[in-house]
mmCIF file of C-alpha atoms and ligand atoms in Angstrom:
data_model
loop_
_atom_site.group_PDB
_atom_site.id
_atom_site.type_symbol
_atom_site.label_atom_id
_atom_site.label_comp_id
_atom_site.label_asym_id
_atom_site.label_seq_id
_atom_site.Cartn_x
_atom_site.Cartn_y
_atom_site.Cartn_z
ATOM 1 C CA MET A 1 -6.168 -55.186 19.306
ATOM 2 C CA LYS A 2 -5.719 -52.889 22.327
ATOM 3 C CA ARG A 3 -2.643 -51.341 20.783
ATOM 4 C CA SER A 4 -4.457 -50.478 17.541
ATOM 5 C CA LYS A 5 -7.248 -48.767 19.542
ATOM 6 C CA THR A 6 -4.725 -46.568 21.346
ATOM 7 C CA TYR A 7 -3.204 -45.755 17.991
ATOM 8 C CA LEU A 8 -6.642 -44.794 16.645
ATOM 9 C CA VAL A 9 -7.268 -42.471 19.631
ATOM 10 C CA TRP A 10 -3.988 -40.678 18.982
ATOM 11 C CA VAL A 11 -4.823 -40.260 15.304
ATOM 12 C CA LEU A 12 -8.229 -38.799 16.239
ATOM 13 C CA ILE A 13 -6.622 -36.377 18.709
ATOM 14 C CA LEU A 14 -4.172 -35.259 16.032
ATOM 15 C CA VAL A 15 -6.972 -34.754 13.493
ATOM 16 C CA ALA A 16 -8.977 -32.735 16.044
ATOM 17 C CA CYS A 17 -5.942 -30.532 16.816
ATOM 18 C CA PHE A 18 -5.310 -29.940 13.134
ATOM 19 C CA ALA A 19 -8.985 -29.059 12.502
ATOM 20 C CA THR A 20 -8.938 -26.588 15.421
ATOM 21 C CA TRP A 21 -5.749 -24.999 14.094
ATOM 22 C CA ILE A 22 -7.307 -24.606 10.622
ATOM 23 C CA MET A 23 -10.454 -23.097 12.155
ATOM 24 C CA LEU A 24 -8.479 -20.592 14.246
ATOM 25 C CA LYS A 25 -6.325 -19.710 11.264
ATOM 26 C CA SER A 26 -9.317 -19.113 8.979
ATOM 27 C CA ALA A 27 -11.085 -17.123 11.718
ATOM 28 C CA ARG A 28 -8.128 -14.747 11.580
ATOM 29 C CA THR A 29 -7.856 -14.568 7.802
ATOM 30 C CA ASN A 30 -11.599 -14.323 7.238
ATOM 31 C CA LYS A 31 -11.695 -10.793 8.571
ATOM 32 C CA THR A 32 -13.098 -8.068 6.362
ATOM 33 C CA VAL A 33 -11.810 -4.522 6.060
ATOM 34 C CA GLY A 34 -14.199 -1.864 4.784
ATOM 35 C CA ILE A 35 -12.543 1.001 2.913
ATOM 36 C CA GLN A 36 -14.598 4.143 3.457
ATOM 37 C CA PRO A 37 -13.628 7.028 1.150
ATOM 38 C CA LEU A 38 -14.362 10.303 2.941
ATOM 39 C CA GLY A 39 -14.750 12.912 0.209
ATOM 40 C CA SER A 40 -13.037 12.458 -3.173
ATOM 41 C CA PHE A 41 -10.228 9.916 -3.138
ATOM 42 C CA PRO A 42 -8.501 8.670 -6.345
ATOM 43 C CA GLN A 43 -9.631 5.189 -7.421
ATOM 44 C CA VAL A 44 -6.055 4.184 -8.324
ATOM 45 C CA GLN A 45 -5.011 4.859 -4.704
ATOM 46 C CA ILE A 46 -7.982 2.926 -3.333
ATOM 47 C CA ASP A 47 -7.102 -0.053 -5.563
ATOM 48 C CA SER A 48 -3.457 -0.060 -4.412
ATOM 49 C CA ILE A 49 -4.461 0.157 -0.759
ATOM 50 C CA GLN A 50 -6.923 -2.696 -1.234
ATOM 51 C CA SER A 51 -4.221 -4.940 -2.694
ATOM 52 C CA ALA A 52 -1.721 -3.987 0.049
ATOM 53 C CA ILE A 53 -4.190 -5.058 2.764
ATOM 54 C CA GLN A 54 -4.897 -8.326 0.964
ATOM 55 C CA THR A 55 -1.183 -9.042 0.471
ATOM 56 C CA GLN A 56 0.004 -8.104 3.968
ATOM 57 C CA TYR A 57 -2.883 -9.461 6.068
ATOM 58 C CA GLY A 58 -4.787 -11.810 3.742
ATOM 59 C CA TYR A 59 -8.065 -10.106 4.666
ATOM 60 C CA GLN A 60 -11.027 -9.501 2.406
ATOM 61 C CA VAL A 61 -11.535 -5.869 1.453
ATOM 62 C CA VAL A 62 -14.803 -4.190 0.568
ATOM 63 C CA VAL A 63 -14.880 -0.666 -0.848
ATOM 64 C CA LEU A 64 -17.889 1.176 0.563
ATOM 65 C CA PRO A 65 -19.706 3.998 -1.260
ATOM 66 C CA LYS A 66 -18.091 7.401 -0.746
ATOM 67 C CA ARG A 67 -19.362 9.637 2.080
ATOM 68 C CA GLU A 68 -18.601 13.280 2.741
ATOM 69 C CA LEU A 69 -16.408 14.217 5.709
ATOM 70 C CA PRO A 70 -18.665 14.814 8.716
ATOM 71 C CA GLU A 71 -18.800 18.526 9.578
ATOM 72 C CA ASN A 72 -18.681 17.903 13.343
ATOM 73 C CA CYS A 73 -15.075 16.668 12.933
ATOM 74 C CA PHE A 74 -13.876 19.945 11.389
ATOM 75 C CA VAL A 75 -11.569 22.274 13.349
ATOM 76 C CA GLN A 76 -9.615 25.389 12.554
ATOM 77 C CA ILE A 77 -7.026 25.756 15.271
ATOM 78 C CA LYS A 78 -3.821 26.101 13.265
ATOM 79 C CA SER A 79 -5.280 25.436 9.809
ATOM 80 C CA PRO A 80 -8.465 23.810 8.420
ATOM 81 C CA ARG A 81 -8.383 20.149 9.451
ATOM 82 C CA TYR A 82 -10.526 17.214 10.507
ATOM 83 C CA ARG A 83 -9.951 15.646 13.914
ATOM 84 C CA ALA A 84 -8.812 12.035 13.471
ATOM 85 C CA ASP A 85 -10.174 10.864 16.848
ATOM 86 C CA LYS A 86 -13.638 12.152 15.953
ATOM 87 C CA LEU A 87 -13.404 10.536 12.509
ATOM 88 C CA LEU A 88 -12.687 7.178 14.209
ATOM 89 C CA LYS A 89 -15.840 7.568 16.303
ATOM 90 C CA TYR A 90 -17.792 8.383 13.154
ATOM 91 C CA LEU A 91 -16.358 5.389 11.263
ATOM 92 C CA LYS A 92 -17.305 3.063 14.137
ATOM 93 C CA SER A 93 -20.837 4.459 14.159
ATOM 94 C CA ILE A 94 -21.363 3.645 10.459
ATOM 95 C CA ARG A 95 -19.608 0.239 10.486
ATOM 96 C CA PRO A 96 -21.829 -2.449 8.914
ATOM 97 C CA ASP A 97 -22.058 -5.749 10.869
ATOM 98 C CA SER A 98 -20.329 -7.591 8.031
ATOM 99 C CA ILE A 99 -17.181 -5.450 8.407
ATOM 100 C CA ASP A 100 -14.549 -6.061 11.111
ATOM 101 C CA PHE A 101 -12.344 -3.002 10.528
ATOM 102 C CA MET A 102 -13.262 0.341 8.997
ATOM 103 C CA LEU A 103 -10.522 2.230 7.154
ATOM 104 C CA GLY A 104 -11.348 5.865 6.420
ATOM 105 C CA LEU A 105 -9.400 7.461 3.553
ATOM 106 C CA THR A 106 -9.247 11.198 3.003
ATOM 107 C CA ALA A 107 -7.192 13.649 0.958
ATOM 108 C CA THR A 108 -7.850 16.367 3.550
ATOM 109 C CA ASP A 109 -5.497 17.158 6.437
ATOM 110 C CA ILE A 110 -6.272 15.309 9.695
ATOM 111 C CA SER A 111 -5.015 15.986 13.210
ATOM 112 C CA THR A 112 -4.917 14.793 16.787
ATOM 113 C CA THR A 113 -3.597 16.035 20.128
ATOM 114 C CA LYS A 114 -0.140 14.679 20.882
ATOM 115 C CA LYS A 115 0.189 13.492 24.457
ATOM 116 C CA ASP A 116 3.111 12.250 26.553
ATOM 117 C CA LYS A 117 3.240 8.926 28.410
ATOM 118 C CA LEU A 118 1.340 10.437 31.345
ATOM 119 C CA GLY A 119 -1.493 11.613 29.103
ATOM 120 C CA ARG A 120 -0.569 15.316 29.259
ATOM 121 C CA ILE A 121 -0.514 17.444 26.098
ATOM 122 C CA LYS A 122 3.072 17.537 24.794
ATOM 123 C CA GLN A 123 4.799 20.917 25.074
ATOM 124 C CA PRO A 124 4.672 23.411 23.484
ATOM 125 C CA LYS A 125 0.899 23.098 23.638
ATOM 126 C CA SER A 126 0.377 25.508 20.720
ATOM 127 C CA LYS A 127 2.310 23.051 18.532
ATOM 128 C CA TYR A 128 0.876 19.756 19.759
ATOM 129 C CA GLU A 129 -2.764 20.420 20.650
ATOM 130 C CA ASP A 130 -3.744 20.109 16.997
ATOM 131 C CA TRP A 131 -0.993 18.102 15.366
ATOM 132 C CA GLY A 132 -1.235 17.116 11.670
ATOM 133 C CA ILE A 133 -0.793 13.364 11.137
ATOM 134 C CA PHE A 134 -0.558 10.722 8.403
ATOM 135 C CA GLY A 135 -3.013 8.370 10.061
ATOM 136 C CA LEU A 136 -4.513 7.172 13.337
ATOM 137 C CA GLY A 137 -5.628 3.781 14.640
ATOM 138 C CA TYR A 138 -6.170 2.749 18.268
ATOM 139 C CA ARG A 139 -4.677 -0.445 19.714
ATOM 140 C CA PRO A 140 -6.711 -2.572 19.569
ATOM 141 C CA GLY A 141 -9.549 -1.061 17.596
ATOM 142 C CA SER A 142 -12.106 -1.482 14.853
ATOM 143 C CA ALA A 143 -11.408 1.703 12.882
ATOM 144 C CA CYS A 144 -8.460 3.652 11.534
ATOM 145 C CA VAL A 145 -8.108 6.672 9.302
ATOM 146 C CA VAL A 146 -5.374 7.674 6.851
ATOM 147 C CA SER A 147 -4.877 10.960 5.025
ATOM 148 C CA SER A 148 -2.892 11.453 1.823
ATOM 149 C CA TYR A 149 -2.483 15.180 2.576
ATOM 150 C CA ARG A 150 1.009 14.853 4.099
ATOM 151 C CA LEU A 151 2.047 11.884 1.944
ATOM 152 C CA SER A 152 1.754 13.419 -1.506
ATOM 153 C CA LYS A 153 4.918 13.318 -3.609
ATOM 154 C CA PRO A 154 5.277 12.295 -7.256
ATOM 155 C CA ASN A 155 5.931 8.526 -7.564
ATOM 156 C CA LYS A 156 5.826 8.068 -3.791
ATOM 157 C CA THR A 157 2.259 8.776 -2.714
ATOM 158 C CA ILE A 158 0.852 5.286 -3.302
ATOM 159 C CA GLU A 159 3.711 3.444 -1.577
ATOM 160 C CA ARG A 160 3.488 5.801 1.411
ATOM 161 C CA LEU A 161 -0.272 5.377 1.628
ATOM 162 C CA GLN A 162 0.061 1.588 1.556
ATOM 163 C CA LYS A 163 2.658 1.627 4.359
ATOM 164 C CA VAL A 164 0.651 3.971 6.584
ATOM 165 C CA VAL A 165 -2.524 1.888 6.052
ATOM 166 C CA VAL A 166 -0.723 -1.377 6.929
ATOM 167 C CA HIS A 167 0.727 0.397 10.007
ATOM 168 C CA GLU A 168 -2.588 1.784 11.318
ATOM 169 C CA LEU A 169 -4.401 -1.519 10.700
ATOM 170 C CA GLY A 170 -1.574 -3.198 12.624
ATOM 171 C CA HIS A 171 -2.453 -1.018 15.640
ATOM 172 C CA ASN A 172 -6.130 -2.026 15.290
ATOM 173 C CA LEU A 173 -4.963 -5.649 15.358
ATOM 174 C CA GLY A 174 -3.138 -5.045 18.621
ATOM 175 C CA LEU A 175 0.413 -4.344 17.432
ATOM 176 C CA LYS A 176 2.559 -1.798 19.273
ATOM 177 C CA HIS A 177 5.343 0.219 17.676
ATOM 178 C CA CYS A 178 8.144 -2.130 16.699
ATOM 179 C CA THR A 179 11.581 -1.863 18.275
ATOM 180 C CA SER A 180 13.290 -4.616 16.262
ATOM 181 C CA LYS A 181 15.314 -2.075 14.188
ATOM 182 C CA LEU A 182 14.501 -3.997 10.991
ATOM 183 C CA ASN A 183 12.621 -1.161 9.259
ATOM 184 C CA CYS A 184 9.390 -2.967 10.104
ATOM 185 C CA VAL A 185 6.160 -1.317 8.937
ATOM 186 C CA MET A 186 5.230 -0.952 12.636
ATOM 187 C CA ASP A 187 8.205 1.362 13.359
ATOM 188 C CA ASP A 188 7.179 4.663 14.937
ATOM 189 C CA ALA A 189 7.202 7.327 12.178
ATOM 190 C CA ALA A 190 8.392 9.706 14.931
ATOM 191 C CA GLU A 191 6.928 12.783 13.303
ATOM 192 C CA THR A 192 8.820 12.391 10.025
ATOM 193 C CA ILE A 193 8.030 11.029 6.569
ATOM 194 C CA ARG A 194 11.632 9.808 6.279
ATOM 195 C CA THR A 195 10.821 6.892 8.595
ATOM 196 C CA VAL A 196 7.924 5.911 6.325
ATOM 197 C CA ASP A 197 10.112 6.088 3.196
ATOM 198 C CA ALA A 198 12.952 4.119 4.795
ATOM 199 C CA GLY A 199 10.680 1.399 6.174
ATOM 200 C CA HIS A 200 9.393 -1.757 4.507
ATOM 201 C CA ILE A 201 5.731 -2.388 3.806
ATOM 202 C CA THR A 202 5.954 -5.737 5.604
ATOM 203 C CA LEU A 203 5.725 -6.778 9.250
ATOM 204 C CA CYS A 204 8.934 -8.173 10.751
ATOM 205 C CA ASP A 205 8.806 -11.773 12.027
ATOM 206 C CA LYS A 206 8.407 -10.608 15.629
ATOM 207 C CA CYS A 207 5.284 -8.592 14.772
ATOM 208 C CA LYS A 208 3.937 -11.403 12.566
ATOM 209 C CA ASN A 209 4.296 -13.828 15.477
ATOM 210 C CA VAL A 210 2.188 -11.560 17.688
ATOM 211 C CA LEU A 211 -0.649 -11.850 15.171
ATOM 212 C CA ASP A 212 -0.385 -15.637 14.620
HETATM 213 ZN ZN1 ZN B 1 1.871 4.008 14.992
HETATM 214 ZN ZN1 ZN B 2 8.004 -5.396 13.700
#
């Protein structure tokens, strides 16, 4: 009799552990990403990005009604651009409560200031103070922004967009640049589109384990 009670306690503990694991797992996969088109953005590209997020992260994706690019993010230092850091602030300010991560999509050029490890503007300053980028997402964060401006190439644009979106969302989720040398989607693009083209759209096992 005593033995069967002990057995029952162990079964209950196991069931409780399993239920907790399921709950934690679904808490992670029940996240919602809100795609926010900023200005005109082709529907076919939005659809492909939506499916890439669902495939790579298993998150729900909601496409929000288009908004115009906010004028206070505009700069003309080297050429007409929108500052990515300011766009992130804007995206956070309009994030509905039901959305965990905001993804801004624009066809216009976006830029940021490139800094070194000590937080100083990289030299030469004239080159790096307003540096055109593919996308930006802080680690961790609740918003990222991706521009198709520097990704456009016949038959390549959509794949590049998907990879850059998965990369920037990865930063929001807490992932650093990957050093596994496996062409992981979290590899540092290191200022060139070649890294994006050579890389996979998937996270390597090491990066996946960080998220699990
Ligand atoms: Zn990155
Ligand atoms: Zn990786």
